[in-house]
mmCIF file of C-alpha atoms and ligand atoms in Angstrom:
data_model
loop_
_atom_site.group_PDB
_atom_site.id
_atom_site.type_symbol
_atom_site.label_atom_id
_atom_site.label_comp_id
_atom_site.label_asym_id
_atom_site.label_seq_id
_atom_site.Cartn_x
_atom_site.Cartn_y
_atom_site.Cartn_z
ATOM 1 C CA MET A 1 0.000 0.000 0.000
ATOM 2 C CA ALA A 2 1.739 3.118 -1.184
ATOM 3 C CA VAL A 3 1.372 6.580 -2.631
ATOM 4 C CA LEU A 4 3.416 7.075 -5.817
ATOM 5 C CA ILE A 5 4.597 10.640 -6.388
ATOM 6 C CA THR A 6 6.240 11.613 -9.686
ATOM 7 C CA GLY A 7 8.731 14.444 -9.984
ATOM 8 C CA ALA A 8 9.873 13.498 -6.488
ATOM 9 C CA SER A 9 13.472 14.698 -6.724
ATOM 10 C CA ALA A 10 12.735 18.381 -5.997
ATOM 11 C CA GLY A 11 10.123 21.076 -5.490
ATOM 12 C CA PHE A 12 6.504 20.047 -4.959
ATOM 13 C CA GLY A 13 7.353 16.361 -5.331
ATOM 14 C CA ALA A 14 10.026 16.261 -2.636
ATOM 15 C CA ALA A 15 7.830 18.342 -0.312
ATOM 16 C CA MET A 16 4.924 15.944 -0.850
ATOM 17 C CA CYS A 17 7.154 12.917 -0.167
ATOM 18 C CA ARG A 18 8.155 14.480 3.163
ATOM 19 C CA ALA A 19 4.600 15.444 4.091
ATOM 20 C CA PHE A 20 3.108 12.040 3.255
ATOM 21 C CA VAL A 21 5.853 10.017 4.973
ATOM 22 C CA ASN A 22 5.651 12.257 8.043
ATOM 23 C CA ALA A 23 1.883 11.634 8.109
ATOM 24 C CA GLY A 24 2.493 7.878 8.218
ATOM 25 C CA PHE A 25 2.120 6.872 4.560
ATOM 26 C CA SER A 26 4.458 4.690 2.535
ATOM 27 C CA VAL A 27 5.695 6.692 -0.435
ATOM 28 C CA ILE A 28 7.253 5.728 -3.759
ATOM 29 C CA GLY A 29 9.192 8.707 -5.048
ATOM 30 C CA ALA A 30 9.688 8.539 -8.821
ATOM 31 C CA ALA A 31 12.097 10.718 -10.779
ATOM 32 C CA ARG A 32 14.994 10.569 -13.215
ATOM 33 C CA ARG A 33 17.636 11.794 -10.757
ATOM 34 C CA LEU A 34 18.217 8.732 -8.613
ATOM 35 C CA GLU A 35 20.890 10.424 -6.476
ATOM 36 C CA LYS A 36 18.319 13.004 -5.313
ATOM 37 C CA LEU A 37 15.905 10.190 -4.482
ATOM 38 C CA GLU A 38 18.660 8.404 -2.536
ATOM 39 C CA ASP A 39 19.104 11.573 -0.457
ATOM 40 C CA LEU A 40 15.363 11.540 0.273
ATOM 41 C CA HIS A 41 15.567 7.841 1.099
ATOM 42 C CA HIS A 42 18.336 8.581 3.571
ATOM 43 C CA GLU A 43 16.251 11.374 5.096
ATOM 44 C CA LEU A 44 12.876 9.584 5.198
ATOM 45 C CA GLY A 45 13.905 5.987 5.866
ATOM 46 C CA ALA A 46 12.103 2.716 5.183
ATOM 47 C CA SER A 47 8.735 4.342 4.430
ATOM 48 C CA PHE A 48 10.236 5.792 1.253
ATOM 49 C CA PHE A 49 10.997 3.803 -1.905
ATOM 50 C CA PRO A 50 13.133 5.510 -4.580
ATOM 51 C CA LEU A 51 12.035 4.613 -8.113
ATOM 52 C CA SER A 52 14.112 5.664 -11.092
ATOM 53 C CA MET A 53 11.780 6.661 -13.927
ATOM 54 C CA ASP A 54 11.541 9.044 -16.861
ATOM 55 C CA VAL A 55 7.815 9.770 -17.049
ATOM 56 C CA ALA A 56 8.168 11.006 -20.634
ATOM 57 C CA ASP A 57 9.375 7.556 -21.736
ATOM 58 C CA LYS A 58 6.601 4.957 -21.753
ATOM 59 C CA ARG A 59 9.023 2.038 -21.611
ATOM 60 C CA SER A 60 10.809 3.569 -18.625
ATOM 61 C CA VAL A 61 7.450 3.956 -16.845
ATOM 62 C CA ASP A 62 6.389 0.384 -17.631
ATOM 63 C CA VAL A 63 9.745 -1.127 -16.580
ATOM 64 C CA ALA A 64 9.876 0.908 -13.359
ATOM 65 C CA LEU A 65 6.339 -0.021 -12.316
ATOM 66 C CA ALA A 66 6.930 -3.696 -13.113
ATOM 67 C CA SER A 67 10.038 -3.644 -10.887
ATOM 68 C CA LEU A 68 8.170 -2.650 -7.714
ATOM 69 C CA PRO A 69 8.650 -5.381 -5.116
ATOM 70 C CA GLY A 70 6.037 -6.949 -2.809
ATOM 71 C CA ASP A 71 3.648 -4.562 -1.093
ATOM 72 C CA TRP A 72 5.148 -1.592 -2.954
ATOM 73 C CA ALA A 73 3.364 -2.813 -6.101
ATOM 74 C CA GLN A 74 -0.026 -1.946 -4.579
ATOM 75 C CA ILE A 75 -0.462 1.723 -5.369
ATOM 76 C CA ASP A 76 -3.337 3.332 -3.512
ATOM 77 C CA GLY A 77 -2.472 6.892 -4.364
ATOM 78 C CA LEU A 78 -0.970 8.383 -7.526
ATOM 79 C CA ILE A 79 0.191 11.981 -7.500
ATOM 80 C CA ASN A 80 0.993 13.059 -11.050
ATOM 81 C CA ASN A 81 3.296 15.919 -10.203
ATOM 82 C CA ALA A 82 6.106 15.655 -12.786
ATOM 83 C CA GLY A 83 5.929 18.468 -15.284
ATOM 84 C CA LEU A 84 7.759 21.502 -16.540
ATOM 85 C CA ALA A 85 7.567 24.783 -18.410
ATOM 86 C CA LEU A 86 10.196 25.653 -21.003
ATOM 87 C CA GLY A 87 10.566 29.159 -22.325
ATOM 88 C CA LEU A 88 8.327 32.202 -22.219
ATOM 89 C CA ALA A 89 8.626 33.290 -25.843
ATOM 90 C CA PRO A 90 5.579 34.156 -27.948
ATOM 91 C CA ALA A 91 4.289 31.233 -29.988
ATOM 92 C CA GLN A 92 5.730 32.551 -33.243
ATOM 93 C CA GLU A 93 9.230 32.538 -31.741
ATOM 94 C CA ALA A 94 9.134 29.589 -29.343
ATOM 95 C CA GLU A 95 11.509 26.638 -29.702
ATOM 96 C CA PHE A 96 9.474 23.781 -31.120
ATOM 97 C CA ALA A 97 11.625 21.274 -29.250
ATOM 98 C CA ASP A 98 10.503 22.938 -25.998
ATOM 99 C CA TRP A 99 6.881 22.418 -26.979
ATOM 100 C CA GLU A 100 7.557 18.747 -27.688
ATOM 101 C CA THR A 101 9.277 18.252 -24.335
ATOM 102 C CA MET A 102 6.385 19.849 -22.442
ATOM 103 C CA ILE A 103 3.818 17.775 -24.332
ATOM 104 C CA HIS A 104 5.794 14.572 -23.747
ATOM 105 C CA THR A 105 6.195 15.169 -20.025
ATOM 106 C CA ASN A 106 3.096 17.086 -18.960
ATOM 107 C CA ILE A 107 0.578 15.226 -21.128
ATOM 108 C CA LEU A 108 1.952 11.883 -22.276
ATOM 109 C CA GLY A 109 3.874 11.213 -19.060
ATOM 110 C CA LEU A 110 0.797 11.820 -16.945
ATOM 111 C CA THR A 111 -1.294 9.524 -19.124
ATOM 112 C CA TYR A 112 1.334 6.730 -19.075
ATOM 113 C CA LEU A 113 1.228 6.606 -15.265
ATOM 114 C CA THR A 114 -2.519 6.978 -15.030
ATOM 115 C CA ARG A 115 -3.363 4.318 -17.605
ATOM 116 C CA GLN A 116 -0.977 1.826 -15.984
ATOM 117 C CA ILE A 117 -2.095 2.330 -12.398
ATOM 118 C CA LEU A 118 -5.818 3.047 -12.718
ATOM 119 C CA PRO A 119 -6.894 -0.569 -13.420
ATOM 120 C CA GLN A 120 -5.542 -1.834 -10.084
ATOM 121 C CA MET A 121 -7.395 0.942 -8.259
ATOM 122 C CA VAL A 122 -10.660 0.135 -10.032
ATOM 123 C CA ALA A 123 -10.159 -3.586 -9.349
ATOM 124 C CA ARG A 124 -9.819 -2.828 -5.603
ATOM 125 C CA ASN A 125 -12.562 -0.195 -5.813
ATOM 126 C CA ALA A 126 -10.295 2.194 -3.903
ATOM 127 C CA GLY A 127 -7.650 4.718 -4.767
ATOM 128 C CA TYR A 128 -6.886 8.368 -5.267
ATOM 129 C CA ILE A 129 -5.320 10.225 -8.170
ATOM 130 C CA ILE A 130 -4.176 13.791 -7.600
ATOM 131 C CA ASN A 131 -3.046 15.661 -10.710
ATOM 132 C CA LEU A 132 -0.940 18.807 -10.610
ATOM 133 C CA GLY A 133 -2.347 21.330 -13.024
ATOM 134 C CA SER A 134 -1.708 25.053 -12.959
ATOM 135 C CA THR A 135 -3.525 28.365 -13.020
ATOM 136 C CA ALA A 136 -1.887 28.544 -16.469
ATOM 137 C CA GLY A 137 -4.341 25.832 -17.569
ATOM 138 C CA ALA A 138 -7.300 28.126 -17.017
ATOM 139 C CA TRP A 139 -5.904 31.644 -17.349
ATOM 140 C CA PRO A 140 -3.912 32.667 -20.440
ATOM 141 C CA TYR A 141 -0.760 34.763 -20.150
ATOM 142 C CA LYS A 142 1.826 35.946 -22.651
ATOM 143 C CA GLY A 143 4.318 33.195 -23.434
ATOM 144 C CA GLY A 144 2.207 30.585 -21.671
ATOM 145 C CA ASN A 145 1.129 29.093 -25.025
ATOM 146 C CA VAL A 146 1.900 25.356 -24.970
ATOM 147 C CA TYR A 147 2.686 25.163 -21.240
ATOM 148 C CA GLY A 148 -0.775 26.494 -20.368
ATOM 149 C CA ALA A 149 -2.360 24.232 -22.972
ATOM 150 C CA THR A 150 -0.726 21.146 -21.456
ATOM 151 C CA LYS A 151 -2.137 22.139 -18.074
ATOM 152 C CA ALA A 152 -5.587 22.667 -19.631
ATOM 153 C CA PHE A 153 -5.288 19.047 -20.761
ATOM 154 C CA VAL A 154 -4.489 17.990 -17.191
ATOM 155 C CA GLN A 155 -7.526 19.898 -15.926
ATOM 156 C CA GLN A 156 -9.998 18.405 -18.391
ATOM 157 C CA PHE A 157 -8.465 14.924 -18.174
ATOM 158 C CA SER A 158 -8.947 15.040 -14.392
ATOM 159 C CA LEU A 159 -12.621 15.964 -14.751
ATOM 160 C CA ASN A 160 -13.167 13.354 -17.457
ATOM 161 C CA LEU A 161 -11.558 10.684 -15.279
ATOM 162 C CA ARG A 162 -14.197 11.376 -12.671
ATOM 163 C CA THR A 163 -16.959 10.709 -15.154
ATOM 164 C CA ASP A 164 -15.351 7.428 -16.211
ATOM 165 C CA LEU A 165 -14.938 6.425 -12.555
ATOM 166 C CA ALA A 166 -18.586 7.022 -11.670
ATOM 167 C CA GLY A 167 -19.838 4.142 -9.575
ATOM 168 C CA THR A 168 -16.388 3.389 -8.145
ATOM 169 C CA ARG A 169 -14.723 4.631 -4.982
ATOM 170 C CA VAL A 170 -11.661 5.858 -6.880
ATOM 171 C CA ARG A 171 -11.216 9.584 -6.366
ATOM 172 C CA VAL A 172 -9.615 12.226 -8.599
ATOM 173 C CA SER A 173 -8.605 15.776 -7.745
ATOM 174 C CA LEU A 174 -6.833 18.553 -9.590
ATOM 175 C CA ILE A 175 -4.591 21.007 -7.753
ATOM 176 C CA ALA A 176 -3.945 24.094 -9.863
ATOM 177 C CA PRO A 177 -1.357 26.341 -8.212
ATOM 178 C CA GLY A 178 -0.356 29.796 -9.328
ATOM 179 C CA LEU A 179 2.902 31.545 -8.513
ATOM 180 C CA CYS A 180 5.023 29.237 -6.394
ATOM 181 C CA GLY A 181 8.631 29.895 -5.405
ATOM 182 C CA GLU A 182 11.449 27.853 -3.891
ATOM 183 C CA THR A 183 11.369 25.270 -6.684
ATOM 184 C CA GLU A 184 13.371 24.647 -9.858
ATOM 185 C CA PHE A 185 10.352 25.642 -11.975
ATOM 186 C CA SER A 186 11.613 29.010 -13.202
ATOM 187 C CA ASN A 187 15.258 27.901 -13.394
ATOM 188 C CA VAL A 188 14.089 25.145 -15.753
ATOM 189 C CA ARG A 189 11.810 27.497 -17.696
ATOM 190 C CA PHE A 190 14.673 29.958 -18.208
ATOM 191 C CA LYS A 191 17.205 27.181 -18.837
ATOM 192 C CA GLY A 192 19.554 27.923 -15.964
ATOM 193 C CA ASN A 193 19.368 31.729 -16.125
ATOM 194 C CA ASP A 194 19.161 32.169 -12.360
ATOM 195 C CA ALA A 195 18.844 35.966 -12.498
ATOM 196 C CA GLN A 196 15.834 35.736 -14.812
ATOM 197 C CA ALA A 197 14.341 33.014 -12.622
ATOM 198 C CA ALA A 198 14.864 34.997 -9.412
ATOM 199 C CA ALA A 199 13.259 38.097 -10.941
ATOM 200 C CA VAL A 200 9.921 36.241 -11.168
ATOM 201 C CA TYR A 201 9.723 36.091 -7.365
ATOM 202 C CA ALA A 202 11.512 39.338 -6.432
ATOM 203 C CA ASP A 203 9.598 41.600 -4.049
ATOM 204 C CA THR A 204 6.484 39.487 -4.091
ATOM 205 C CA VAL A 205 4.714 36.841 -2.079
ATOM 206 C CA TYR A 206 4.560 33.322 -3.493
ATOM 207 C CA LEU A 207 3.206 29.932 -2.587
ATOM 208 C CA THR A 208 5.764 27.426 -1.306
ATOM 209 C CA PRO A 209 6.180 23.711 -2.038
ATOM 210 C CA GLU A 210 4.985 23.065 1.511
ATOM 211 C CA ASP A 211 1.707 24.859 0.723
ATOM 212 C CA ILE A 212 1.155 22.486 -2.186
ATOM 213 C CA ALA A 213 2.233 19.431 -0.173
ATOM 214 C CA ASN A 214 -0.081 20.301 2.709
ATOM 215 C CA THR A 215 -2.962 20.757 0.261
ATOM 216 C CA ALA A 216 -2.303 17.369 -1.348
ATOM 217 C CA LEU A 217 -2.075 15.708 2.068
ATOM 218 C CA TRP A 218 -5.306 17.368 3.204
ATOM 219 C CA LEU A 219 -7.055 16.123 0.055
ATOM 220 C CA TYR A 220 -5.730 12.620 0.608
ATOM 221 C CA GLN A 221 -7.048 12.576 4.149
ATOM 222 C CA THR A 222 -10.555 13.813 3.352
ATOM 223 C CA PRO A 223 -13.303 11.253 4.064
ATOM 224 C CA PRO A 224 -13.601 8.540 1.400
ATOM 225 C CA HIS A 225 -17.148 9.567 0.451
ATOM 226 C CA MET A 226 -15.972 13.049 -0.540
ATOM 227 C CA ASN A 227 -14.328 14.116 -3.819
ATOM 228 C CA VAL A 228 -12.845 17.585 -4.156
ATOM 229 C CA ASN A 229 -12.768 18.094 -7.922
ATOM 230 C CA THR A 230 -10.509 21.108 -8.235
ATOM 231 C CA ILE A 231 -8.445 23.328 -5.995
ATOM 232 C CA GLU A 232 -7.098 26.491 -7.610
ATOM 233 C CA MET A 233 -4.713 28.373 -5.353
ATOM 234 C CA MET A 234 -2.656 31.554 -5.629
ATOM 235 C CA PRO A 235 -0.577 33.681 -3.300
ATOM 236 C CA ILE A 236 -2.254 36.881 -2.188
ATOM 237 C CA SER A 237 0.094 38.808 -4.487
ATOM 238 C CA GLN A 238 -1.428 37.203 -7.587
ATOM 239 C CA THR A 239 -4.788 37.865 -9.176
ATOM 240 C CA PHE A 240 -6.438 38.226 -12.607
ATOM 241 C CA GLY A 241 -5.420 40.673 -15.317
ATOM 242 C CA GLY A 242 -8.859 40.861 -16.911
ATOM 243 C CA LEU A 243 -9.605 41.355 -20.591
ATOM 244 C CA SER A 244 -7.534 43.888 -22.500
ATOM 245 C CA VAL A 245 -8.035 45.815 -25.766
ATOM 246 C CA THR A 246 -5.137 46.960 -27.905
ATOM 247 C CA HIS A 247 -5.575 50.488 -29.306
ATOM 248 C CA ALA A 248 -3.590 52.250 -32.019
ATOM 249 C CA GLN A 249 -3.615 49.142 -34.195
ATOM 250 C CA ASP A 250 -4.367 48.966 -37.938
HETATM 251 C C1 8X3 B 301 2.990 27.549 -12.586
HETATM 252 C C2 8X3 B 301 2.231 28.795 -12.505
HETATM 253 O O1 8X3 B 301 1.926 31.158 -13.423
HETATM 254 O O2 8X3 B 301 4.178 30.283 -13.355
HETATM 255 O O3 8X3 B 301 2.335 26.570 -13.275
HETATM 256 O O4 8X3 B 301 2.630 29.452 -14.981
HETATM 257 S S1 8X3 B 301 2.780 29.956 -13.631
#
């Protein structure tokens, strides 16, 4: 009996591994960077199982899941957290390879895990899938193009899963966070340009990975008859831009 968390090597994923283990759950932390998972294993002990996996590679997902030993193979909770944003250029200038990477990880990766693990949950008539979306999936912003669209997929896929799971006790929730600091998110988006990444969070208030982890843990511990469909969360510094009209245009 375990909760499998993808993207476990850093950020939201590592924070969720800590929160769930500290709350008494057994956690499988999946990520590409095994050395980071080994550090978490050292920190969290026997309730943590490090699983090397590239979610964007279906074969890697299948091989990793098939390798789970004994009780670790029963996955009661799946937290699809792995995902990334690459670039903030307008669509007409964006690197197409960045779009492909985001689609592979944020969309295909999430579906590989879900399709593999869902049948065992349905067979036991118990289980919980928590998907990490983003405010970018619902609210457009400049340069958000494919990143936001991948998160819109995560949002609608989560809702559609619920309709397919009607009549079962398998639960599905979407957490859609806005601005969140203290992760690698912006360093990845800006490809290692730390100054550009830091500027996103300068002089503002942001959510932290612990905020997301505590939200996921709260969801997981809600009564089994209750399904929270969507949680959208922002720091108090963030709100909506509203519609805009461009003047002085031909
Ligand atoms: C992360 C939120 O606003 O940086 O998904 O895209 S945002």
